[in-house]
Tab-separated table of C-alpha atoms in Angstrom:
chain	number	residue	atom	x	y	z
A	1	MET	CA	-78.372	10.849	32.423
A	2	LYS	CA	-74.678	10.500	31.701
A	3	ASN	CA	-72.407	10.651	34.739
A	4	THR	CA	-68.648	10.288	34.858
A	5	LEU	CA	-66.932	9.616	38.172
A	6	MET	CA	-63.393	10.372	39.272
A	7	THR	CA	-62.221	9.424	42.755
A	8	GLY	CA	-59.324	11.365	44.256
A	9	ALA	CA	-56.279	9.392	45.363
A	10	ALA	CA	-56.907	7.852	48.757
A	11	ALA	CA	-54.625	8.847	51.609
A	12	LEU	CA	-54.376	7.790	55.237
A	13	ALA	CA	-52.895	11.010	56.606
A	14	LEU	CA	-53.678	14.690	56.338
A	15	ILE	CA	-52.083	16.406	53.376
A	16	ALA	CA	-48.812	18.175	53.976
A	17	GLY	CA	-49.127	21.810	54.862
A	18	SER	CA	-52.659	21.535	56.235
A	19	VAL	CA	-53.528	24.079	58.853
A	20	ALA	CA	-54.991	21.230	60.916
A	21	GLY	CA	-52.691	19.529	63.402
A	22	PRO	CA	-53.344	16.161	65.118
A	23	ALA	CA	-55.893	17.594	67.552
A	24	ALA	CA	-57.717	19.452	64.820
A	25	ALA	CA	-57.724	16.301	62.692
A	26	GLN	CA	-59.681	14.484	65.393
A	27	GLU	CA	-62.202	17.304	65.504
A	28	ALA	CA	-62.506	17.637	61.736
A	29	LYS	CA	-65.958	16.798	60.469
A	30	ILE	CA	-66.623	15.448	56.987
A	31	SER	CA	-70.290	14.536	56.838
A	32	ASP	CA	-70.121	11.203	55.007
A	33	GLY	CA	-66.437	10.338	54.880
A	34	LYS	CA	-65.748	12.065	51.564
A	35	VAL	CA	-66.110	15.383	49.733
A	36	LYS	CA	-68.022	15.132	46.476
A	37	ILE	CA	-68.131	17.860	43.822
A	38	GLY	CA	-70.425	17.950	40.804
A	39	VAL	CA	-69.509	19.719	37.555
A	40	LEU	CA	-72.843	20.347	35.852
A	41	ASN	CA	-72.720	21.863	32.370
A	42	ASP	CA	-73.444	21.632	28.653
A	43	GLN	CA	-71.538	18.753	27.055
A	44	SER	CA	-73.487	18.351	23.825
A	45	GLY	CA	-74.908	21.755	22.850
A	46	VAL	CA	-73.888	25.299	21.970
A	47	TYR	CA	-71.738	25.749	25.110
A	48	ALA	CA	-69.965	22.382	25.019
A	49	ASP	CA	-66.638	23.947	24.019
A	50	THR	CA	-67.069	27.063	26.155
A	51	THR	CA	-67.499	24.915	29.297
A	52	GLY	CA	-68.176	21.186	28.871
A	53	ARG	CA	-65.609	18.449	29.391
A	54	THR	CA	-62.730	20.900	29.689
A	55	SER	CA	-64.310	22.375	32.836
A	56	TYR	CA	-64.511	18.866	34.263
A	57	GLN	CA	-60.828	18.280	33.494
A	58	ALA	CA	-59.974	21.647	35.068
A	59	ALA	CA	-61.759	20.538	38.256
A	60	LEU	CA	-59.623	17.389	38.304
A	61	VAL	CA	-56.501	19.535	37.987
A	62	ALA	CA	-57.597	21.468	41.090
A	63	VAL	CA	-58.149	18.252	43.064
A	64	GLU	CA	-54.728	16.958	42.045
A	65	GLU	CA	-53.098	20.262	43.008
A	66	PHE	CA	-54.762	20.120	46.413
A	67	GLY	CA	-53.438	16.615	46.997
A	68	GLY	CA	-56.448	14.359	46.389
A	69	THR	CA	-57.738	14.482	49.970
A	70	VAL	CA	-59.045	17.115	52.365
A	71	LEU	CA	-58.937	16.684	56.140
A	72	GLY	CA	-57.775	13.134	55.437
A	73	MET	CA	-60.870	12.282	53.403
A	74	PRO	CA	-61.033	11.465	49.662
A	75	ILE	CA	-62.322	13.957	47.101
A	76	GLU	CA	-64.557	12.822	44.256
A	77	VAL	CA	-65.642	14.743	41.154
A	78	ILE	CA	-68.607	13.758	39.002
A	79	THR	CA	-70.045	15.445	35.940
A	80	ALA	CA	-73.251	15.483	33.903
A	81	ASP	CA	-74.773	17.167	30.846
A	82	HIS	CA	-77.738	19.443	31.668
A	83	GLN	CA	-78.600	19.885	27.946
A	84	ASN	CA	-79.282	23.605	28.556
A	85	LYS	CA	-82.605	22.689	30.163
A	86	PRO	CA	-83.397	24.084	33.641
A	87	ASP	CA	-85.708	21.164	34.453
A	88	VAL	CA	-83.055	18.599	33.484
A	89	ALA	CA	-80.434	20.466	35.514
A	90	SER	CA	-82.731	20.689	38.550
A	91	ASN	CA	-83.491	16.967	38.391
A	92	ILE	CA	-79.795	16.104	38.210
A	93	ALA	CA	-78.967	18.443	41.089
A	94	ARG	CA	-81.776	17.013	43.196
A	95	GLN	CA	-80.571	13.456	42.552
A	96	TRP	CA	-76.994	14.439	43.326
A	97	TYR	CA	-78.034	15.940	46.641
A	98	ASP	CA	-80.605	13.349	47.673
A	99	THR	CA	-78.937	10.078	46.654
A	100	GLU	CA	-75.324	10.747	45.640
A	101	GLN	CA	-74.190	12.914	48.577
A	102	VAL	CA	-72.826	15.720	46.389
A	103	ASP	CA	-71.581	18.599	48.545
A	104	MET	CA	-71.027	21.344	45.951
A	105	ILE	CA	-72.059	21.994	42.335
A	106	THR	CA	-70.032	24.175	39.994
A	107	ASP	CA	-69.849	25.517	36.410
A	108	LEU	CA	-73.595	25.807	35.454
A	109	PRO	CA	-73.469	27.563	32.073
A	110	ASN	CA	-76.744	28.930	30.738
A	111	SER	CA	-78.003	31.445	33.259
A	112	ALA	CA	-81.534	30.043	33.313
A	113	VAL	CA	-80.028	26.727	34.407
A	114	ALA	CA	-77.752	28.425	36.946
A	115	LEU	CA	-80.609	30.380	38.511
A	116	ALA	CA	-82.730	27.227	38.820
A	117	VAL	CA	-79.955	25.223	40.493
A	118	VAL	CA	-78.900	28.101	42.751
A	119	GLY	CA	-82.472	28.354	44.061
A	120	LEU	CA	-82.740	24.616	44.615
A	121	SER	CA	-79.354	24.575	46.369
A	122	LYS	CA	-80.386	27.359	48.704
A	123	ASP	CA	-83.328	25.258	49.884
A	124	ALA	CA	-81.055	22.211	50.265
A	125	LYS	CA	-78.370	24.255	52.081
A	126	LYS	CA	-75.761	23.218	49.517
A	127	ILE	CA	-73.000	25.362	48.054
A	128	THR	CA	-72.927	26.370	44.394
A	129	MET	CA	-69.988	28.073	42.688
A	130	VAL	CA	-71.180	29.380	39.324
A	131	THR	CA	-68.423	29.787	36.730
A	132	GLY	CA	-70.302	29.220	33.464
A	133	GLY	CA	-73.534	31.156	34.065
A	134	GLY	CA	-73.055	34.874	33.515
A	135	ALA	CA	-76.276	36.703	34.401
A	136	ALA	CA	-75.532	39.435	36.936
A	137	ASP	CA	-78.706	38.400	38.797
A	138	ILE	CA	-76.833	35.299	40.016
A	139	SER	CA	-74.928	37.512	42.460
A	140	GLY	CA	-77.613	40.191	42.395
A	141	LYS	CA	-81.274	39.809	43.216
A	142	ALA	CA	-80.986	35.992	43.146
A	143	CYS	CA	-77.977	35.836	45.499
A	144	THR	CA	-78.043	33.342	48.375
A	145	PRO	CA	-75.843	32.663	51.420
A	146	TYR	CA	-74.621	29.467	49.725
A	147	ASN	CA	-73.912	30.724	46.199
A	148	PHE	CA	-70.674	32.152	44.818
A	149	HIS	CA	-70.172	33.687	41.376
A	150	TRP	CA	-66.747	33.127	39.815
A	151	ALA	CA	-64.932	34.033	36.555
A	152	TYR	CA	-67.216	36.678	34.949
A	153	ASP	CA	-70.707	38.143	34.690
A	154	THR	CA	-72.719	40.245	32.275
A	155	THR	CA	-71.971	43.530	34.042
A	156	MET	CA	-68.232	42.899	33.794
A	157	LEU	CA	-68.506	42.147	30.073
A	158	SER	CA	-70.555	45.290	29.521
A	159	ASN	CA	-68.246	47.525	31.528
A	160	VAL	CA	-65.034	46.276	29.962
A	161	VAL	CA	-66.020	45.614	26.334
A	162	GLY	CA	-68.923	48.041	25.934
A	163	GLY	CA	-67.073	50.844	27.674
A	164	ALA	CA	-63.973	50.375	25.533
A	165	LEU	CA	-65.864	50.412	22.227
A	166	VAL	CA	-67.892	53.519	23.097
A	167	ALA	CA	-64.665	55.267	24.075
A	168	GLU	CA	-63.286	54.405	20.632
A	169	GLY	CA	-66.252	56.085	18.925
A	170	GLY	CA	-68.738	53.225	18.786
A	171	ASP	CA	-71.575	55.319	20.182
A	172	SER	CA	-74.569	53.735	18.401
A	173	TRP	CA	-75.524	50.089	18.928
A	174	PHE	CA	-77.891	47.395	17.678
A	175	PHE	CA	-78.180	44.116	19.615
A	176	LEU	CA	-78.612	40.505	18.541
A	177	THR	CA	-79.651	38.895	21.810
A	178	SER	CA	-80.073	35.284	22.973
A	179	ASP	CA	-83.601	35.011	24.298
A	180	TYR	CA	-82.998	33.890	27.880
A	181	ALA	CA	-81.755	35.346	31.162
A	182	PHE	CA	-78.084	35.688	30.187
A	183	GLY	CA	-78.799	37.484	26.902
A	184	HIS	CA	-81.387	39.769	28.483
A	185	ASN	CA	-78.988	40.699	31.316
A	186	LEU	CA	-76.119	41.298	28.901
A	187	GLU	CA	-78.162	43.525	26.594
A	188	ALA	CA	-79.556	45.513	29.534
A	189	SER	CA	-76.207	46.045	31.241
A	190	THR	CA	-74.454	46.997	28.000
A	191	THR	CA	-77.264	49.395	27.106
A	192	LYS	CA	-76.740	51.067	30.463
A	193	VAL	CA	-72.991	51.440	29.860
A	194	VAL	CA	-73.489	52.764	26.323
A	195	GLU	CA	-76.072	55.354	27.428
A	196	GLU	CA	-74.085	56.431	30.488
A	197	LYS	CA	-71.137	57.163	28.198
A	198	GLY	CA	-73.253	59.258	25.849
A	199	GLY	CA	-74.126	56.644	23.229
A	200	LYS	CA	-77.496	55.328	22.132
A	201	VAL	CA	-79.110	52.003	21.259
A	202	LEU	CA	-80.941	52.018	17.932
A	203	GLY	CA	-82.681	48.681	18.340
A	204	SER	CA	-82.429	45.002	19.155
A	205	VAL	CA	-83.734	41.605	18.079
A	206	ARG	CA	-83.904	38.374	20.081
A	207	HIS	CA	-83.198	34.857	18.855
A	208	PRO	CA	-83.496	31.404	20.460
A	209	ILE	CA	-80.452	29.433	21.640
A	210	GLY	CA	-79.030	27.288	18.862
A	211	THR	CA	-80.111	29.536	15.987
A	212	THR	CA	-78.361	28.571	12.751
A	213	ASP	CA	-79.676	31.212	10.342
A	214	TYR	CA	-78.966	34.801	11.393
A	215	SER	CA	-79.703	36.392	8.024
A	216	SER	CA	-82.908	38.202	9.013
A	217	PHE	CA	-81.372	39.442	12.270
A	218	LEU	CA	-78.200	40.648	10.564
A	219	LEU	CA	-80.183	42.448	7.874
A	220	GLN	CA	-82.011	44.385	10.609
A	221	ALA	CA	-78.696	45.267	12.258
A	222	GLN	CA	-77.248	46.348	8.921
A	223	ALA	CA	-80.289	48.471	8.110
A	224	SER	CA	-80.133	50.209	11.495
A	225	GLY	CA	-76.905	51.972	10.566
A	226	ALA	CA	-75.532	51.356	14.071
A	227	LYS	CA	-71.779	51.658	14.381
A	228	VAL	CA	-71.632	48.575	16.627
A	229	VAL	CA	-73.560	45.315	16.357
A	230	GLY	CA	-73.593	43.884	19.886
A	231	LEU	CA	-73.849	40.109	20.175
A	232	ALA	CA	-75.479	39.370	23.534
A	233	SER	CA	-74.966	35.630	23.144
A	234	ALA	CA	-72.302	32.975	23.672
A	235	GLY	CA	-70.749	29.800	22.340
A	236	LEU	CA	-71.767	28.503	18.929
A	237	ASP	CA	-74.476	31.185	18.678
A	238	THR	CA	-71.859	33.939	18.663
A	239	GLN	CA	-69.588	32.006	16.315
A	240	SER	CA	-72.409	31.518	13.803
A	241	ALA	CA	-73.437	35.179	13.947
A	242	ILE	CA	-69.869	36.381	13.329
A	243	LYS	CA	-69.321	33.984	10.420
A	244	GLN	CA	-72.586	35.037	8.759
A	245	ALA	CA	-71.880	38.715	9.427
A	246	SER	CA	-68.680	38.289	7.430
A	247	GLU	CA	-70.669	36.772	4.560
A	248	PHE	CA	-73.053	39.750	4.663
A	249	GLY	CA	-70.136	42.197	4.516
A	250	ILE	CA	-71.196	43.926	7.725
A	251	VAL	CA	-67.667	44.677	8.918
A	252	GLN	CA	-66.546	45.568	5.409
A	253	GLY	CA	-69.440	48.024	5.329
A	254	GLY	CA	-68.067	49.903	8.310
A	255	GLN	CA	-69.993	48.385	11.222
A	256	ARG	CA	-68.100	46.776	14.092
A	257	MET	CA	-69.035	43.471	15.717
A	258	ALA	CA	-68.934	43.415	19.533
A	259	ALA	CA	-68.719	39.842	20.782
A	260	LEU	CA	-69.712	40.581	24.366
A	261	LEU	CA	-69.016	37.030	25.565
A	262	PHE	CA	-66.382	35.475	23.346
A	263	THR	CA	-63.658	33.230	24.720
A	264	LEU	CA	-60.730	31.163	23.517
A	265	PRO	CA	-62.719	28.162	22.167
A	266	GLU	CA	-64.907	30.470	20.077
A	267	VAL	CA	-61.849	32.210	18.614
A	268	ARG	CA	-60.433	28.790	17.754
A	269	GLY	CA	-63.794	27.885	16.236
A	270	ILE	CA	-64.019	30.779	13.784
A	271	GLY	CA	-60.272	31.225	13.241
A	272	VAL	CA	-58.286	34.447	13.428
A	273	GLU	CA	-59.041	35.315	9.809
A	274	ALA	CA	-62.686	35.886	10.736
A	275	GLY	CA	-61.994	36.942	14.332
A	276	GLN	CA	-59.123	39.391	13.877
A	277	GLY	CA	-59.776	42.753	15.487
A	278	LEU	CA	-62.594	41.531	17.736
A	279	VAL	CA	-62.467	43.112	21.181
A	280	LEU	CA	-63.452	40.918	24.126
A	281	ALA	CA	-62.906	40.407	27.852
A	282	GLU	CA	-61.578	37.412	29.770
A	283	SER	CA	-60.540	37.205	33.400
A	284	TYR	CA	-57.906	34.613	32.482
A	285	TYR	CA	-55.660	34.078	29.458
A	286	TRP	CA	-53.388	31.064	29.416
A	287	ASP	CA	-50.468	33.010	27.878
A	288	ALA	CA	-50.724	36.141	30.050
A	289	ASN	CA	-47.846	35.290	32.415
A	290	ASP	CA	-45.755	32.414	33.763
A	291	ILE	CA	-48.360	31.413	36.362
A	292	SER	CA	-51.254	31.323	33.877
A	293	ARG	CA	-49.112	29.441	31.351
A	294	GLU	CA	-48.312	26.727	33.877
A	295	LEU	CA	-52.021	26.193	34.605
A	296	GLY	CA	-52.831	26.308	30.902
A	297	GLU	CA	-50.347	23.540	30.187
A	298	ARG	CA	-51.708	21.365	33.017
A	299	ILE	CA	-55.291	21.658	31.775
A	300	LYS	CA	-54.241	21.150	28.157
A	301	ALA	CA	-52.433	17.951	29.153
A	302	LYS	CA	-55.805	16.551	30.310
A	303	ALA	CA	-58.266	18.224	27.937
A	304	GLY	CA	-56.193	18.617	24.779
A	305	VAL	CA	-56.873	22.370	24.542
A	306	TYR	CA	-55.875	25.498	26.421
A	307	PRO	CA	-58.567	26.722	28.843
A	308	ASN	CA	-60.652	29.881	28.737
A	309	MET	CA	-61.736	31.902	31.774
A	310	ILE	CA	-64.638	29.540	32.530
A	311	HIS	CA	-62.489	26.414	32.498
A	312	ALA	CA	-59.771	28.080	34.585
A	313	GLY	CA	-62.458	29.643	36.781
A	314	THR	CA	-63.819	26.165	37.525
A	315	TYR	CA	-60.317	25.092	38.579
A	316	SER	CA	-60.148	28.142	40.876
A	317	ALA	CA	-63.606	27.609	42.375
A	318	VAL	CA	-62.947	23.944	43.173
A	319	LEU	CA	-59.531	24.720	44.668
A	320	GLN	CA	-60.940	27.536	46.819
A	321	TYR	CA	-63.787	25.317	48.012
A	322	LEU	CA	-61.296	22.694	49.185
A	323	LYS	CA	-59.176	25.365	50.881
A	324	ALA	CA	-62.304	26.610	52.675
A	325	ILE	CA	-63.149	23.114	53.946
A	326	GLU	CA	-59.609	22.754	55.236
A	327	ALA	CA	-59.733	26.162	56.931
A	328	ALA	CA	-63.146	25.456	58.478
A	329	GLY	CA	-62.183	21.950	59.632
A	330	THR	CA	-65.508	20.674	58.284
A	331	ASP	CA	-67.593	20.456	55.114
A	332	ASP	CA	-70.601	21.977	56.891
A	333	PRO	CA	-72.062	24.427	54.302
A	334	ASP	CA	-72.487	27.327	56.724
A	335	ALA	CA	-68.914	27.061	58.004
A	336	VAL	CA	-67.486	26.646	54.505
A	337	ALA	CA	-69.524	29.549	53.116
A	338	ALA	CA	-68.191	31.768	55.903
A	339	LYS	CA	-64.619	30.836	55.005
A	340	LEU	CA	-65.269	31.409	51.292
A	341	HIS	CA	-66.354	34.947	52.126
A	342	GLU	CA	-63.339	35.554	54.364
A	343	MET	CA	-60.474	34.075	52.386
A	344	PRO	CA	-58.578	35.883	49.600
A	345	VAL	CA	-58.332	34.019	46.297
A	346	LYS	CA	-54.756	33.437	45.207
A	347	ASP	CA	-54.059	30.684	42.705
A	348	SER	CA	-53.118	30.178	39.058
A	349	PHE	CA	-56.379	31.808	37.918
A	350	THR	CA	-55.945	35.020	39.901
A	351	GLN	CA	-53.439	36.392	42.360
A	352	ASN	CA	-55.738	39.027	43.878
A	353	GLY	CA	-59.301	37.726	44.032
A	354	VAL	CA	-61.716	38.947	46.698
A	355	VAL	CA	-65.155	37.533	47.514
A	356	TRP	CA	-67.700	40.275	48.153
A	357	PRO	CA	-70.779	40.017	50.451
A	358	ASN	CA	-73.028	39.107	47.493
A	359	GLY	CA	-70.836	36.101	46.637
A	360	ARG	CA	-69.202	37.821	43.671
A	361	MET	CA	-65.512	36.913	43.331
A	362	ALA	CA	-63.867	40.018	41.881
A	363	SER	CA	-60.498	39.736	40.156
A	364	ASP	CA	-58.631	41.517	37.383
A	365	VAL	CA	-60.051	41.359	33.846
A	366	TYR	CA	-58.160	41.559	30.574
A	367	LEU	CA	-59.420	43.736	27.725
A	368	ILE	CA	-58.317	41.724	24.693
A	369	GLU	CA	-58.078	42.079	20.932
A	370	VAL	CA	-57.875	39.046	18.641
A	371	LYS	CA	-54.622	39.108	16.697
A	372	LYS	CA	-54.235	39.269	12.955
A	373	PRO	CA	-52.933	36.032	11.392
A	374	ASP	CA	-49.506	37.531	10.680
A	375	GLU	CA	-49.136	38.557	14.354
A	376	MET	CA	-49.472	35.022	15.721
A	377	LYS	CA	-46.331	33.345	17.060
A	378	GLY	CA	-47.935	29.923	17.414
A	379	ASP	CA	-51.203	28.150	16.687
A	380	SER	CA	-52.640	29.132	20.106
A	381	ASP	CA	-51.288	32.699	20.221
A	382	PHE	CA	-54.621	34.439	19.665
A	383	TYR	CA	-54.699	37.512	21.897
A	384	ASN	CA	-53.192	40.941	22.361
A	385	ILE	CA	-53.890	42.200	25.900
A	386	LEU	CA	-54.911	45.849	25.533
A	387	ALA	CA	-55.469	46.616	29.216
A	388	THR	CA	-55.864	45.028	32.644
A	389	VAL	CA	-58.974	46.268	34.457
A	390	PRO	CA	-59.032	45.885	38.280
A	391	GLY	CA	-61.902	43.824	39.632
A	392	LYS	CA	-63.270	46.766	41.605
A	393	ASP	CA	-63.714	48.659	38.325
A	394	ALA	CA	-64.958	45.735	36.248
A	395	TYR	CA	-67.701	44.507	38.598
A	396	PRO	CA	-70.530	46.509	40.196
A	397	ASP	CA	-70.537	47.617	43.815
A	398	PRO	CA	-72.460	44.880	45.691
A	399	LYS	CA	-74.749	47.554	47.138
A	400	THR	CA	-76.058	48.302	43.634
A	401	THR	CA	-76.806	44.719	42.615
A	402	GLY	CA	-80.089	44.193	44.447
A	403	CYS	CA	-78.626	41.311	46.488
A	404	PRO	CA	-80.741	41.036	49.667
A	405	LEU	CA	-77.682	39.901	51.644
A	406	VAL	CA	-75.967	43.265	51.215
A	407	GLN	CA	-76.829	46.064	53.608
């Protein structure tokens, strides 16, 4: 197992601006003299660019912004590659908790991995803040008192992207779906949106993660005559499907590709020539405003690339976790979880985030179109923002999610 360790700058005094005064400092309780955060994600597979090392660097940016210590104690960040395997991820998480004194795990792309670690963390009474895993079940029927779901989920993608395309006339769909929890959730939630808006689904086909040849799947989509081919996948899987769809002339034939989870690294990967006109959703875009640009530049300085919503979401989750420890005066999971539910989220990722009873952090979402090459004003100027969707409209009412914590 490959681990990388970063220790926050040591300090002898409380950070400036802390809500804790001298008396509170004496009462502050950090369980083992430090706060340790684990960034667990895919660093060698299909989601390595979508999350990977850039999420780790984004977490370091959050620690630096916070000041390197919390309640006078150092902050450490470690990272590991879960290889998109739930058993590998569970073993790493168990080792982190049992022998390495990790207090919180974040990122967790691949929803099967996220669900496994969230369940293990519930039993261990440890906090998870999922930014990479997108299945709505994470803050739905699998919700726990210690889990928080940041950045996006499948219902948001379906509501924002699916709803927009149906409204534009894309009322018949065929899905190419990754065969695991995330893909299943995304297909199901988008199907619901399409049908509720008067459209219909003509069929679907499932493929394993890491598929390289989409020809048979694309031929089925082409033969269906659907107006929209929905890609319920992510990372390199979605990139490969879009590239091969171009070779098959699917778009030229009048069908539209809906990349339901497609973020900045994937656009970079296929290039705007192939990606132009794609409609997608992100809850963060580095060039949206002055605040997002400043964060984008800080993460790029470490990672070499501008962040997507998952990278920036990891920054936000880590920063909010540290703020919650400071507000609680302890790293006790129950006290910190209570503060995470209470506190608004205001940082360089979002200015108006709210954590709902099911652990879902709801913030504004951008409906985005990939620019044409002649519209770009720089080599990272990929997006036109078509609309800003409020979090309350993008995400489902917690009462409808099946979360047992919600009355």
